Coordinates of C-alpha atoms in Angstrom, one line a residue:
Chain Y
M1 CA -110.4 200.1 -29.4
S2 CA -108.7 203.3 -30.0
E3 CA -106.1 203.5 -32.9
K4 CA -103.7 206.3 -33.5
Y5 CA -101.4 206.6 -36.5
M6 CA -98.6 208.8 -37.6
L7 CA -97.1 208.8 -41.0
H8 CA -93.4 209.5 -40.9
I9 CA -92.1 210.2 -44.4
V10 CA -88.5 210.1 -45.4
I11 CA -87.6 211.4 -48.8
Y12 CA -84.7 209.8 -50.7
Q13 CA -83.3 212.2 -53.2
K14 CA -81.1 210.6 -55.9
T15 CA -78.4 212.7 -57.6
K16 CA -75.2 211.2 -59.0
P17 CA -73.7 209.3 -57.4
F18 CA -75.3 209.8 -54.1
S19 CA -77.3 212.2 -52.1
T20 CA -78.8 212.9 -48.7
K21 CA -81.5 211.2 -46.8
H22 CA -83.8 213.7 -45.2
N23 CA -85.2 212.1 -42.1
L24 CA -88.0 214.0 -40.5
Y25 CA -88.4 213.4 -36.8
I26 CA -91.5 215.3 -35.7
P27 CA -92.4 214.5 -32.1
Q28 CA -94.5 217.7 -31.8
L29 CA -96.7 216.5 -34.6
Y30 CA -96.8 213.1 -33.0
N31 CA -98.1 214.7 -29.8
T32 CA -100.7 216.7 -31.8
L33 CA -101.9 213.5 -33.4
V34 CA -102.3 211.8 -30.0
Q35 CA -104.1 214.8 -28.5
H36 CA -106.6 214.9 -31.4
N37 CA -107.3 211.3 -31.5
T38 CA -110.9 210.2 -31.0
K39 CA -112.2 206.8 -30.3
N40 CA -113.0 204.2 -32.9
M41 CA -111.1 206.1 -35.5
G42 CA -109.9 202.9 -37.1
F43 CA -107.6 203.3 -40.1
T44 CA -109.1 206.5 -41.3
F45 CA -106.9 209.1 -39.6
F46 CA -103.6 209.9 -41.4
L47 CA -101.3 212.8 -41.5
L48 CA -98.9 213.2 -44.3
I49 CA -96.0 215.5 -44.1
L50 CA -93.7 216.2 -47.0
T51 CA -90.6 218.3 -47.0
I52 CA -88.6 218.3 -50.1
T53 CA -85.2 220.0 -50.4
S54 CA -83.5 220.4 -53.6
V55 CA -79.7 219.8 -54.0
V56 CA -78.1 221.1 -57.1
A57 CA -75.8 218.5 -58.5
S58 CA -72.5 219.6 -60.0
P59 CA -70.2 217.3 -62.0
N60 CA -67.8 217.2 -59.1
P61 CA -68.6 214.3 -56.8
F62 CA -66.9 216.1 -53.9
N63 CA -69.9 218.5 -53.6
Q64 CA -71.7 215.6 -52.0
I65 CA -70.0 216.2 -48.7
H66 CA -71.7 219.5 -48.0
L67 CA -73.2 218.1 -44.8
L68 CA -69.8 217.9 -43.3
M69 CA -69.7 221.7 -43.3
P70 CA -70.6 223.3 -40.0
H71 CA -74.2 224.2 -39.3
S72 CA -74.8 227.9 -39.0
G73 CA -76.1 229.2 -35.8
S74 CA -74.9 226.5 -33.5
A75 CA -75.6 227.7 -30.0
G76 CA -72.9 225.6 -28.4
H77 CA -75.3 224.5 -25.7
K78 CA -74.7 221.0 -24.4
H79 CA -76.8 218.4 -26.2
S80 CA -79.3 220.9 -27.3
N81 CA -81.8 219.4 -29.7
L82 CA -80.7 216.0 -28.5
D83 CA -80.9 213.4 -31.2
C84 CA -82.1 210.2 -29.7
L85 CA -80.4 208.0 -32.3
S86 CA -77.1 209.7 -31.6
W87 CA -77.8 209.3 -27.9
R88 CA -78.4 205.6 -28.2
L89 CA -75.3 205.1 -30.3
A90 CA -73.2 207.0 -27.8
V91 CA -74.6 204.8 -25.0
E92 CA -73.9 201.6 -26.9
T93 CA -70.3 202.7 -27.7
N94 CA -69.6 203.7 -24.0
N95 CA -69.1 207.3 -25.0
L96 CA -71.8 208.4 -22.5
Q97 CA -71.1 207.2 -18.9
K98 CA -72.7 207.4 -15.5
W99 CA -76.0 208.6 -16.9
K100 CA -78.9 208.2 -14.5
Q101 CA -81.9 207.8 -16.7
V102 CA -83.1 208.0 -20.3
P103 CA -83.5 211.6 -21.4
E104 CA -87.2 212.5 -21.1
E105 CA -87.3 213.5 -24.8
C106 CA -86.1 210.1 -25.8
E107 CA -88.6 208.0 -23.9
T108 CA -90.8 207.5 -26.9
Y109 CA -87.9 206.7 -29.2
I110 CA -86.4 204.2 -26.8
G111 CA -89.8 202.6 -26.2
H112 CA -90.4 202.2 -29.9
Y113 CA -86.9 200.8 -30.3
M114 CA -87.1 198.3 -27.5
L115 CA -90.6 197.0 -28.5
G116 CA -90.0 197.1 -32.2
E117 CA -88.1 194.9 -34.6
Q118 CA -84.8 196.8 -34.5
Y119 CA -83.8 195.8 -31.0
R120 CA -84.6 192.2 -31.7
K121 CA -82.5 192.4 -34.9
D122 CA -79.7 194.1 -33.2
V123 CA -79.5 191.4 -30.5
D124 CA -79.7 188.6 -33.0
L125 CA -76.8 189.9 -35.1
V126 CA -74.6 189.9 -32.0
T127 CA -75.6 186.5 -30.8
E128 CA -75.2 185.1 -34.3
E129 CA -71.7 186.6 -34.5
A130 CA -70.9 185.1 -31.1
Y131 CA -71.9 181.7 -32.3
E132 CA -69.7 182.0 -35.5
Y133 CA -66.8 182.9 -33.2
A134 CA -67.5 180.1 -30.7
K135 CA -67.8 177.5 -33.5
G136 CA -64.4 178.5 -34.8
L137 CA -62.7 177.9 -31.5
N138 CA -62.7 174.1 -31.8
I139 CA -62.5 173.7 -28.0
T140 CA -61.0 170.8 -26.2
K141 CA -64.1 169.9 -24.2
D142 CA -62.2 169.3 -21.0
G143 CA -64.9 171.2 -19.2
K144 CA -62.8 174.3 -18.7
D145 CA -63.9 176.4 -21.6
L146 CA -66.4 178.9 -20.2
W147 CA -68.9 181.3 -21.7
V148 CA -69.9 184.0 -19.3
F149 CA -73.3 185.5 -19.6
D150 CA -74.8 188.4 -17.7
I151 CA -78.5 187.9 -16.9
D152 CA -80.5 191.2 -17.0
E153 CA -81.1 192.4 -20.5
T154 CA -78.6 189.8 -21.7
T155 CA -80.3 186.4 -21.1
L156 CA -83.5 187.5 -19.4
S157 CA -85.5 190.6 -20.5
N158 CA -87.0 192.9 -18.0
L159 CA -88.9 194.7 -20.8
P160 CA -92.4 193.9 -19.4
Y161 CA -91.3 195.8 -16.3
Y162 CA -89.5 198.6 -18.2
A163 CA -92.5 199.1 -20.4
S164 CA -94.8 199.9 -17.5
D165 CA -95.9 203.5 -16.8
A166 CA -93.9 203.5 -13.6
V167 CA -90.6 203.0 -15.4
A168 CA -91.2 204.4 -18.9
F169 CA -88.3 202.6 -20.5
G170 CA -85.8 204.1 -18.0
A171 CA -87.1 207.7 -18.4
I172 CA -88.2 207.6 -14.8
P173 CA -85.6 207.3 -12.0
Y174 CA -84.7 203.8 -10.9
N175 CA -86.9 202.4 -8.1
A176 CA -85.2 199.5 -6.4
T177 CA -88.3 198.4 -4.5
L178 CA -90.5 198.2 -7.6
F179 CA -87.7 196.4 -9.5
N180 CA -87.1 193.8 -6.8
E181 CA -90.8 193.1 -6.7
W182 CA -90.6 192.4 -10.4
V183 CA -87.6 190.1 -9.9
E184 CA -89.5 188.2 -7.2
E185 CA -92.3 187.5 -9.7
A186 CA -89.8 185.4 -11.7
A187 CA -91.7 186.3 -14.8
A188 CA -89.0 187.7 -17.1
P189 CA -88.9 186.2 -20.6
A190 CA -85.8 184.8 -22.2
I191 CA -84.2 187.0 -24.8
P192 CA -84.6 184.7 -27.8
G193 CA -81.2 185.3 -29.4
A194 CA -79.4 184.6 -26.1
L195 CA -81.4 181.5 -25.4
K196 CA -80.6 180.1 -28.9
L197 CA -76.9 180.9 -28.4
Y198 CA -76.9 179.3 -24.9
K199 CA -78.2 176.1 -26.4
Q200 CA -75.7 176.2 -29.3
L201 CA -72.8 176.8 -26.9
I202 CA -73.8 173.8 -24.7
E203 CA -74.0 171.7 -27.9
L204 CA -70.4 172.9 -28.8
G205 CA -69.2 171.8 -25.3
F206 CA -68.9 175.1 -23.5
K207 CA -69.7 175.4 -19.8
I208 CA -72.0 178.2 -19.0
V209 CA -71.5 180.7 -16.1
F210 CA -74.2 183.3 -15.4
L211 CA -72.6 186.3 -13.6
T212 CA -75.3 188.7 -12.5
G213 CA -75.7 191.9 -10.5
T214 CA -78.8 190.4 -9.0
E215 CA -78.3 190.2 -5.2
E216 CA -78.1 186.9 -3.4
A217 CA -81.4 187.7 -1.7
Y218 CA -83.2 187.1 -5.0
A219 CA -81.3 184.0 -6.0
E220 CA -84.2 181.6 -5.6
A221 CA -86.6 183.6 -7.7
R222 CA -84.0 184.3 -10.3
S223 CA -82.9 180.7 -10.7
K224 CA -86.5 179.6 -11.0
N225 CA -87.1 182.2 -13.6
M226 CA -84.0 181.1 -15.6
K227 CA -85.1 177.4 -15.6
D228 CA -88.7 178.2 -16.4
V229 CA -87.7 180.0 -19.6
G230 CA -85.2 177.4 -20.9
Y231 CA -81.8 178.1 -19.2
T232 CA -82.1 174.7 -17.6
T233 CA -78.4 174.0 -16.7
W234 CA -75.2 175.9 -15.8
E235 CA -71.8 175.4 -14.4
K236 CA -72.2 178.2 -12.0
I237 CA -74.7 181.1 -11.4
I238 CA -73.0 183.8 -9.4
Y239 CA -75.1 186.4 -7.5
K240 CA -73.8 189.6 -6.0
G241 CA -73.0 189.7 -2.4
V242 CA -73.8 192.8 -0.3
S243 CA -70.0 193.7 0.0
D244 CA -69.1 193.0 -3.7
G245 CA -68.7 196.6 -4.7
S246 CA -69.7 198.3 -8.0
G247 CA -70.6 196.3 -11.1
V248 CA -67.2 196.5 -12.8
V249 CA -65.3 195.7 -9.6
Y250 CA -67.6 192.8 -8.7
K251 CA -67.6 191.2 -12.1
Q252 CA -63.9 191.4 -12.8
A253 CA -63.2 189.9 -9.3
K254 CA -65.5 187.0 -10.0
R255 CA -64.0 186.4 -13.5
K256 CA -60.5 186.5 -12.0
S257 CA -61.6 183.8 -9.4
L258 CA -62.9 181.6 -12.2
E259 CA -59.7 181.8 -14.2
E260 CA -57.6 181.3 -11.1
V261 CA -59.2 177.9 -10.6
G262 CA -58.4 176.8 -14.1
Y263 CA -61.4 177.9 -16.2
R264 CA -60.8 179.7 -19.5
I265 CA -63.2 182.4 -20.3
R266 CA -63.5 182.1 -24.1
G267 CA -66.5 184.4 -24.5
N268 CA -68.2 187.0 -22.3
M269 CA -71.5 188.6 -23.2
G270 CA -73.3 191.5 -21.4
D271 CA -75.5 194.5 -22.0
Q272 CA -73.4 196.8 -19.9
W273 CA -69.8 197.8 -20.5
S274 CA -69.1 197.1 -16.8
D275 CA -69.8 193.4 -17.8
L276 CA -67.0 193.5 -20.3
L277 CA -64.3 195.9 -19.0
G278 CA -61.6 195.5 -16.3
T279 CA -59.4 192.5 -15.8
N280 CA -60.0 188.9 -17.1
P281 CA -62.5 190.1 -19.6
G282 CA -62.4 186.9 -21.6
D283 CA -60.9 186.1 -25.0
R284 CA -63.6 188.0 -26.7
T285 CA -66.5 190.2 -25.4
F286 CA -69.9 190.9 -26.9
K287 CA -72.0 193.9 -26.1
V288 CA -75.7 193.4 -26.6
P289 CA -77.9 196.5 -26.7
D290 CA -79.5 198.2 -23.7
P291 CA -80.4 201.9 -23.9
M292 CA -82.6 201.7 -20.8
Y293 CA -80.1 202.0 -18.0
Y294 CA -76.4 202.4 -17.1
I295 CA -74.5 200.3 -14.5
G296 CA -70.9 201.4 -13.9
Chain T
M1 CA -80.5 218.1 -64.1
S2 CA -82.0 214.8 -63.4
E3 CA -83.8 214.4 -60.0
K4 CA -85.1 211.1 -58.5
Y5 CA -87.2 210.8 -55.4
M6 CA -88.4 208.1 -53.3
L7 CA -90.9 208.4 -50.5
H8 CA -90.2 206.1 -47.6
I9 CA -93.1 205.9 -45.3
V10 CA -92.9 204.8 -41.7
I11 CA -96.2 204.2 -39.8
Y12 CA -96.3 204.8 -36.1
Q13 CA -99.2 202.9 -34.6
K14 CA -100.2 204.0 -31.1
T15 CA -101.9 201.6 -28.8
K16 CA -101.8 201.8 -25.0
P17 CA -99.2 202.2 -23.6
F18 CA -96.9 201.6 -26.6
S19 CA -96.7 199.8 -29.9
T20 CA -94.4 199.0 -32.7
K21 CA -92.7 201.1 -35.3
H22 CA -93.1 199.6 -38.8
N23 CA -90.1 200.6 -40.8
L24 CA -90.3 199.8 -44.4
Y25 CA -87.1 199.4 -46.3
I26 CA -87.8 198.8 -49.9
P27 CA -84.6 198.8 -52.0
Q28 CA -86.3 197.0 -54.8
L29 CA -88.8 199.9 -55.3
Y30 CA -85.9 202.3 -55.0
N31 CA -84.2 200.5 -57.9
T32 CA -87.4 200.6 -59.9
L33 CA -87.7 204.3 -59.3
V34 CA -84.1 204.9 -60.5
Q35 CA -84.6 202.7 -63.6
H36 CA -87.8 204.6 -64.6
N37 CA -86.3 208.0 -64.0
T38 CA -86.4 210.4 -66.9
K39 CA -84.6 213.7 -67.3
N40 CA -85.9 217.0 -66.1
M41 CA -88.6 215.4 -64.0
G42 CA -88.1 218.0 -61.3
F43 CA -90.2 217.4 -58.2
T44 CA -93.1 215.8 -59.9
F45 CA -92.4 212.1 -59.5
F46 CA -93.4 210.5 -56.2
L47 CA -94.2 207.1 -55.1
L48 CA -96.2 206.5 -51.9
I49 CA -96.3 203.2 -50.3
L50 CA -98.4 202.5 -47.2
T51 CA -98.5 199.4 -45.2
I52 CA -100.7 199.3 -42.2
T53 CA -100.7 196.5 -39.7
S54 CA -103.2 196.3 -36.9
V55 CA -102.2 195.1 -33.5
V56 CA -105.1 194.3 -31.1
A57 CA -104.4 195.8 -27.7
S58 CA -105.4 193.8 -24.6
P59 CA -105.6 195.3 -21.2
N60 CA -102.4 193.5 -20.1
P61 CA -99.4 195.7 -20.9
F62 CA -97.2 192.6 -21.0
N63 CA -98.7 191.7 -24.4
Q64 CA -96.5 194.5 -25.7
I65 CA -93.4 192.4 -25.7
H66 CA -94.7 190.1 -28.4
L67 CA -91.7 191.0 -30.6
L68 CA -89.4 189.3 -28.2
M69 CA -90.9 186.0 -29.2
P70 CA -89.0 184.0 -31.8
H71 CA -89.7 184.6 -35.4
S72 CA -91.2 181.6 -37.1
G73 CA -89.3 180.1 -40.1
S74 CA -85.9 181.3 -39.1
A75 CA -83.5 179.5 -41.5
G76 CA -80.5 179.7 -39.1
H77 CA -78.3 181.0 -42.0
K78 CA -75.6 183.4 -40.9
H79 CA -76.7 187.0 -41.2
S80 CA -79.4 186.1 -43.7
N81 CA -81.5 189.2 -44.4
L82 CA -78.7 191.3 -43.0
D83 CA -80.1 194.3 -41.4
C84 CA -77.8 197.2 -42.1
L85 CA -78.7 199.2 -39.0
S86 CA -77.8 196.1 -36.9
W87 CA -74.7 195.7 -38.9
R88 CA -73.6 199.3 -38.2
L89 CA -74.4 199.0 -34.5
A90 CA -72.4 195.8 -34.2
V91 CA -69.4 197.5 -36.0
E92 CA -69.6 200.5 -33.7
T93 CA -69.7 198.3 -30.5
N94 CA -66.8 196.1 -31.7
N95 CA -69.0 193.0 -31.9
L96 CA -68.0 192.6 -35.5
Q97 CA -64.2 192.3 -36.0
K98 CA -61.7 191.8 -38.8
W99 CA -64.3 192.5 -41.5
K100 CA -62.8 193.3 -44.9
Q101 CA -65.5 195.5 -46.5
V102 CA -69.0 196.9 -46.1
P103 CA -71.5 194.2 -47.1
E104 CA -72.7 194.9 -50.7
E105 CA -76.3 195.1 -49.6
C106 CA -75.4 197.9 -47.1
E107 CA -73.6 200.2 -49.5
T108 CA -76.6 202.3 -50.1
Y109 CA -77.5 202.5 -46.4
I110 CA -73.9 203.4 -45.3
G111 CA -73.7 206.0 -48.1
H112 CA -76.9 207.6 -47.0
Y113 CA -75.8 207.5 -43.4
M114 CA -72.3 209.0 -44.0
L115 CA -73.6 211.8 -46.3
G116 CA -76.7 212.5 -44.3
E117 CA -77.4 214.3 -41.1
Q118 CA -77.2 211.3 -38.8
Y119 CA -73.4 210.7 -39.1
R120 CA -72.8 214.4 -38.4
K121 CA -75.1 214.3 -35.4
D122 CA -73.5 211.1 -34.1
V123 CA -70.1 212.7 -34.2
D124 CA -71.2 215.9 -32.7
L125 CA -72.7 214.2 -29.6
V126 CA -69.5 212.4 -29.0
T127 CA -67.3 215.4 -29.4
E128 CA -69.6 217.5 -27.2
E129 CA -69.5 214.8 -24.5
A130 CA -65.7 214.8 -24.7
Y131 CA -65.6 218.5 -24.2
E132 CA -67.9 218.2 -21.1
Y133 CA -65.5 215.6 -19.7
A134 CA -62.4 217.7 -20.6
K135 CA -63.8 220.8 -19.0
G136 CA -64.5 218.9 -15.7
L137 CA -60.8 217.8 -15.4
N138 CA -59.5 221.2 -14.3
I139 CA -56.0 220.4 -15.5
T140 CA -52.8 221.8 -14.1
K141 CA -51.6 223.3 -17.3
D142 CA -48.0 222.1 -16.8
G143 CA -47.9 221.1 -20.4
K144 CA -48.2 217.4 -19.7
D145 CA -51.9 216.8 -20.1
L146 CA -52.4 215.3 -23.5
W147 CA -55.4 214.7 -25.7
V148 CA -54.6 212.0 -28.3
F149 CA -56.5 212.2 -31.6
D150 CA -56.4 209.7 -34.5
I151 CA -56.5 211.4 -37.9
D152 CA -58.5 209.5 -40.5
E153 CA -62.2 209.6 -39.9
T154 CA -61.5 211.2 -36.5
T155 CA -60.1 214.6 -37.3
L156 CA -59.9 214.5 -41.1
S157 CA -62.6 213.0 -43.3
N158 CA -61.8 210.9 -46.3
L159 CA -65.5 210.9 -47.3
P160 CA -64.9 212.7 -50.6
Y161 CA -62.7 209.7 -51.5
Y162 CA -65.0 207.0 -49.9
A163 CA -68.0 208.5 -51.8
S164 CA -66.3 207.9 -55.2
D165 CA -67.5 205.0 -57.4
A166 CA -64.2 203.2 -57.0
V167 CA -64.7 202.9 -53.3
A168 CA -68.5 202.9 -52.8
F169 CA -68.3 203.7 -49.1
G170 CA -66.1 200.7 -48.3
A171 CA -68.3 198.2 -50.3
I172 CA -65.4 197.7 -52.8
P173 CA -62.1 196.2 -51.4
Y174 CA -59.5 198.6 -50.2
N175 CA -57.1 199.8 -52.8
A176 CA -53.9 201.2 -51.2
T177 CA -52.7 202.9 -54.4
L178 CA -55.8 204.8 -54.9
F179 CA -56.1 205.8 -51.3
N180 CA -52.5 207.0 -51.1
E181 CA -53.1 209.1 -54.2
W182 CA -56.0 210.7 -52.3
V183 CA -53.8 211.3 -49.3
E184 CA -51.2 213.0 -51.5
E185 CA -53.8 215.4 -52.7
A186 CA -54.0 216.8 -49.1
A187 CA -57.6 217.7 -49.8
A188 CA -59.4 216.0 -46.9
P189 CA -61.8 218.3 -45.0
A190 CA -61.8 218.6 -41.3
I191 CA -64.6 216.8 -39.4
P192 CA -66.4 219.8 -37.9
G193 CA -67.1 218.4 -34.4
A194 CA -63.5 217.3 -34.0
L195 CA -62.1 220.6 -35.2
K196 CA -64.3 222.4 -32.7
L197 CA -63.2 220.1 -29.9
Y198 CA -59.6 220.5 -30.8
K199 CA -59.8 224.3 -30.5
Q200 CA -61.7 223.9 -27.2
L201 CA -59.1 221.6 -25.8
I202 CA -56.3 224.0 -26.7
E203 CA -58.2 226.7 -25.0
L204 CA -58.5 224.6 -21.9
G205 CA -54.7 224.1 -21.8
F206 CA -54.4 220.5 -23.2
K207 CA -51.5 219.6 -25.5
I208 CA -52.6 217.8 -28.6
V209 CA -51.0 214.6 -30.1
F210 CA -52.1 213.3 -33.4
L211 CA -51.4 209.6 -33.6
T212 CA -52.1 208.3 -37.1
G213 CA -51.8 205.1 -39.1
T214 CA -50.7 207.2 -42.0
E215 CA -47.2 206.1 -43.1
E216 CA -44.3 208.4 -42.7
A217 CA -43.9 208.6 -46.5
Y218 CA -47.1 210.7 -46.5
A219 CA -46.2 212.9 -43.6
E220 CA -45.6 216.1 -45.6
A221 CA -48.9 215.9 -47.4
R222 CA -50.8 215.0 -44.3
S223 CA -49.3 217.8 -42.2
K224 CA -50.1 220.3 -44.9
N225 CA -53.7 219.0 -45.1
M226 CA -54.1 219.3 -41.3
K227 CA -52.8 222.9 -41.2
D228 CA -54.9 223.9 -44.2
V229 CA -58.2 222.9 -42.6
G230 CA -57.5 224.4 -39.2
Y231 CA -55.4 222.0 -37.1
T232 CA -52.6 224.5 -37.0
T233 CA -50.6 223.4 -34.0
W234 CA -49.7 220.3 -32.1
E235 CA -47.4 218.9 -29.5
K236 CA -46.6 215.9 -31.7
I237 CA -47.9 214.3 -34.8
I238 CA -46.9 210.6 -35.0
Y239 CA -46.8 208.8 -38.3
K240 CA -46.5 205.0 -38.6
G241 CA -43.1 203.6 -39.4
V242 CA -42.8 200.6 -41.8
S243 CA -41.9 198.2 -38.9
D244 CA -44.5 199.5 -36.4
G245 CA -46.8 196.5 -36.7
S246 CA -50.6 196.4 -36.6
G247 CA -52.8 199.3 -35.7
V248 CA -53.4 198.3 -32.1
V249 CA -49.8 197.2 -31.5
Y250 CA -48.4 200.4 -33.0
K251 CA -50.7 202.8 -31.2
Q252 CA -50.4 201.3 -27.8
A253 CA -46.6 201.3 -28.1
K254 CA -46.6 205.0 -29.0
R255 CA -49.0 205.9 -26.2
K256 CA -46.8 204.0 -23.8
S257 CA -43.8 206.0 -25.0
L258 CA -45.7 209.2 -24.4
E259 CA -46.6 208.3 -20.8
E260 CA -43.0 207.0 -20.1
V261 CA -41.7 210.5 -20.8
G262 CA -44.1 212.1 -18.4
Y263 CA -47.2 212.9 -20.5
R264 CA -50.6 212.1 -19.1
I265 CA -53.1 211.0 -21.7
R266 CA -56.4 212.4 -20.3
G267 CA -58.4 211.7 -23.4
N268 CA -58.1 209.5 -26.5
M269 CA -60.4 209.8 -29.5
G270 CA -60.5 207.5 -32.5
D271 CA -62.9 206.0 -35.1
Q272 CA -61.4 202.5 -34.7
W273 CA -61.4 200.3 -31.6
S274 CA -57.7 199.7 -32.3
D275 CA -57.2 203.4 -31.5
L276 CA -58.6 202.8 -28.0
L277 CA -57.7 199.3 -26.9
G278 CA -54.5 197.8 -25.5
T279 CA -52.2 199.4 -22.9
N280 CA -52.1 203.0 -22.0
P281 CA -55.5 203.8 -23.5
G282 CA -55.8 207.1 -21.7
D283 CA -58.0 208.1 -18.8
R284 CA -61.1 208.0 -21.0
T285 CA -61.6 207.0 -24.6
F286 CA -64.1 208.2 -27.2
K287 CA -65.2 206.2 -30.2
V288 CA -66.5 208.3 -33.1
P289 CA -68.5 206.5 -35.8
D290 CA -66.9 204.9 -38.8
P291 CA -68.9 202.1 -40.6
M292 CA -66.7 202.2 -43.7
Y293 CA -63.6 200.2 -42.8
Y294 CA -62.0 198.1 -40.0
I295 CA -58.4 198.4 -38.8
G296 CA -57.3 195.8 -36.3

């Protein structure tokens, strides 16, 4: 087995009362490490990089905001030196729209994020907060209080597919044929935080509606997949018809139909802003992370 | 001058095709370092901590999603072991609402974030994206195309105040008296990305409206502050009256009034979701980061 390591060193520098975190992102060195890797290296190959910058502290705490000052030499080029953390935050806050794929330079970052602990923690905090909100509603249990869940990257994870070389966490353009083959496998795992919330909501007396962009042609595989991983019951599961329009148009129309027949959408959770925007959004919406693709 | 350092080491472990990033947050050791600091230590005091975890790779790439599996021993306690990165993401995506102050355990994290490079980069990406959007509008220049900016933490930074011991980046409850004294000083710096965007928008022919939660009593100090740092001209600057209601109610009412007299709000930028939600939000909204406080 071949093992490759990189040491990423962050230096905390403590002046009074605060100082700056120097966070060294060094993809070039990472690539160098990968290139120089040899087999059976075990735990013996380390690279340590230290960069230490001194900040002279003055008695005035206002000197601490020096990093608000403009950088010198800014070229004004669009998203030059793209910072992948900033890119992800801008995606999650809907500041970036209609993007086609993950920027090539962020494939590694997004891959690490999705496969690492942080994505999991980010989802869990949102689903926990949703449960706290739902608990506080004290619903009437007349069978009309709904929770609407999206499916892809909200209740089921397509990460096994997105982690494949042919997809590269969204850094390679979307291929509908390949994706639909994956959907037909009915092998997507549940997202643990969403599954836990789903069970809690049913316990509280909510009815569950799954509202998905998955096309009707894949309904059987998808429903099987949902049941297999623990989403065993639902009030409705709504698949997208061929003439249902864009994500946001389709989803708001279906939510409107639900409310017109007397349901109350108390909560609405999705990984895309198009799950949560438009009319009849629900009393409160919850955005779970998804930096891998954009559906408008 | 007293210097204190901490080495924070992150290990990237590369299996095929991907693996996990182990990110070690060790506030206890940080505290230990601070306690043992002595004067004039210069650059000589370092602590290195390495933790290496091995993951056995199998030929099946699907084994890479192991971190989607539930943690064992989850206590089910609300936000136990709060992850501050998750907390900040949940704030920025409006998943956490009506929170009163930064969690005590996140003060250090938020402080480092706000004073470090990441906050600056996060703002810059949003303001650059806003400019790309604005450029593409090809406005008519009839003087009716508006860009609405919030002020606090959108165009002016109160970070010098928030970094003080009495505020602790929002981890200490809001004190209106102290904050208003700071506003009266008229010493808030411009946020560089916003100031650059402001100048670009004027160049493109937009009219600028500043719509702020600052009360009318502080109008003089605020307007002076704005001019001093480079926001030298505006179509209107709207301060909040004593009977204007909550943030979201006040702001949507003022935006509605602007559109009723013929202005077109082409863009709307704020650090709070209450700047961007409700009626007449504008053709496109932009959320800039602010993990220090919540205004509903």
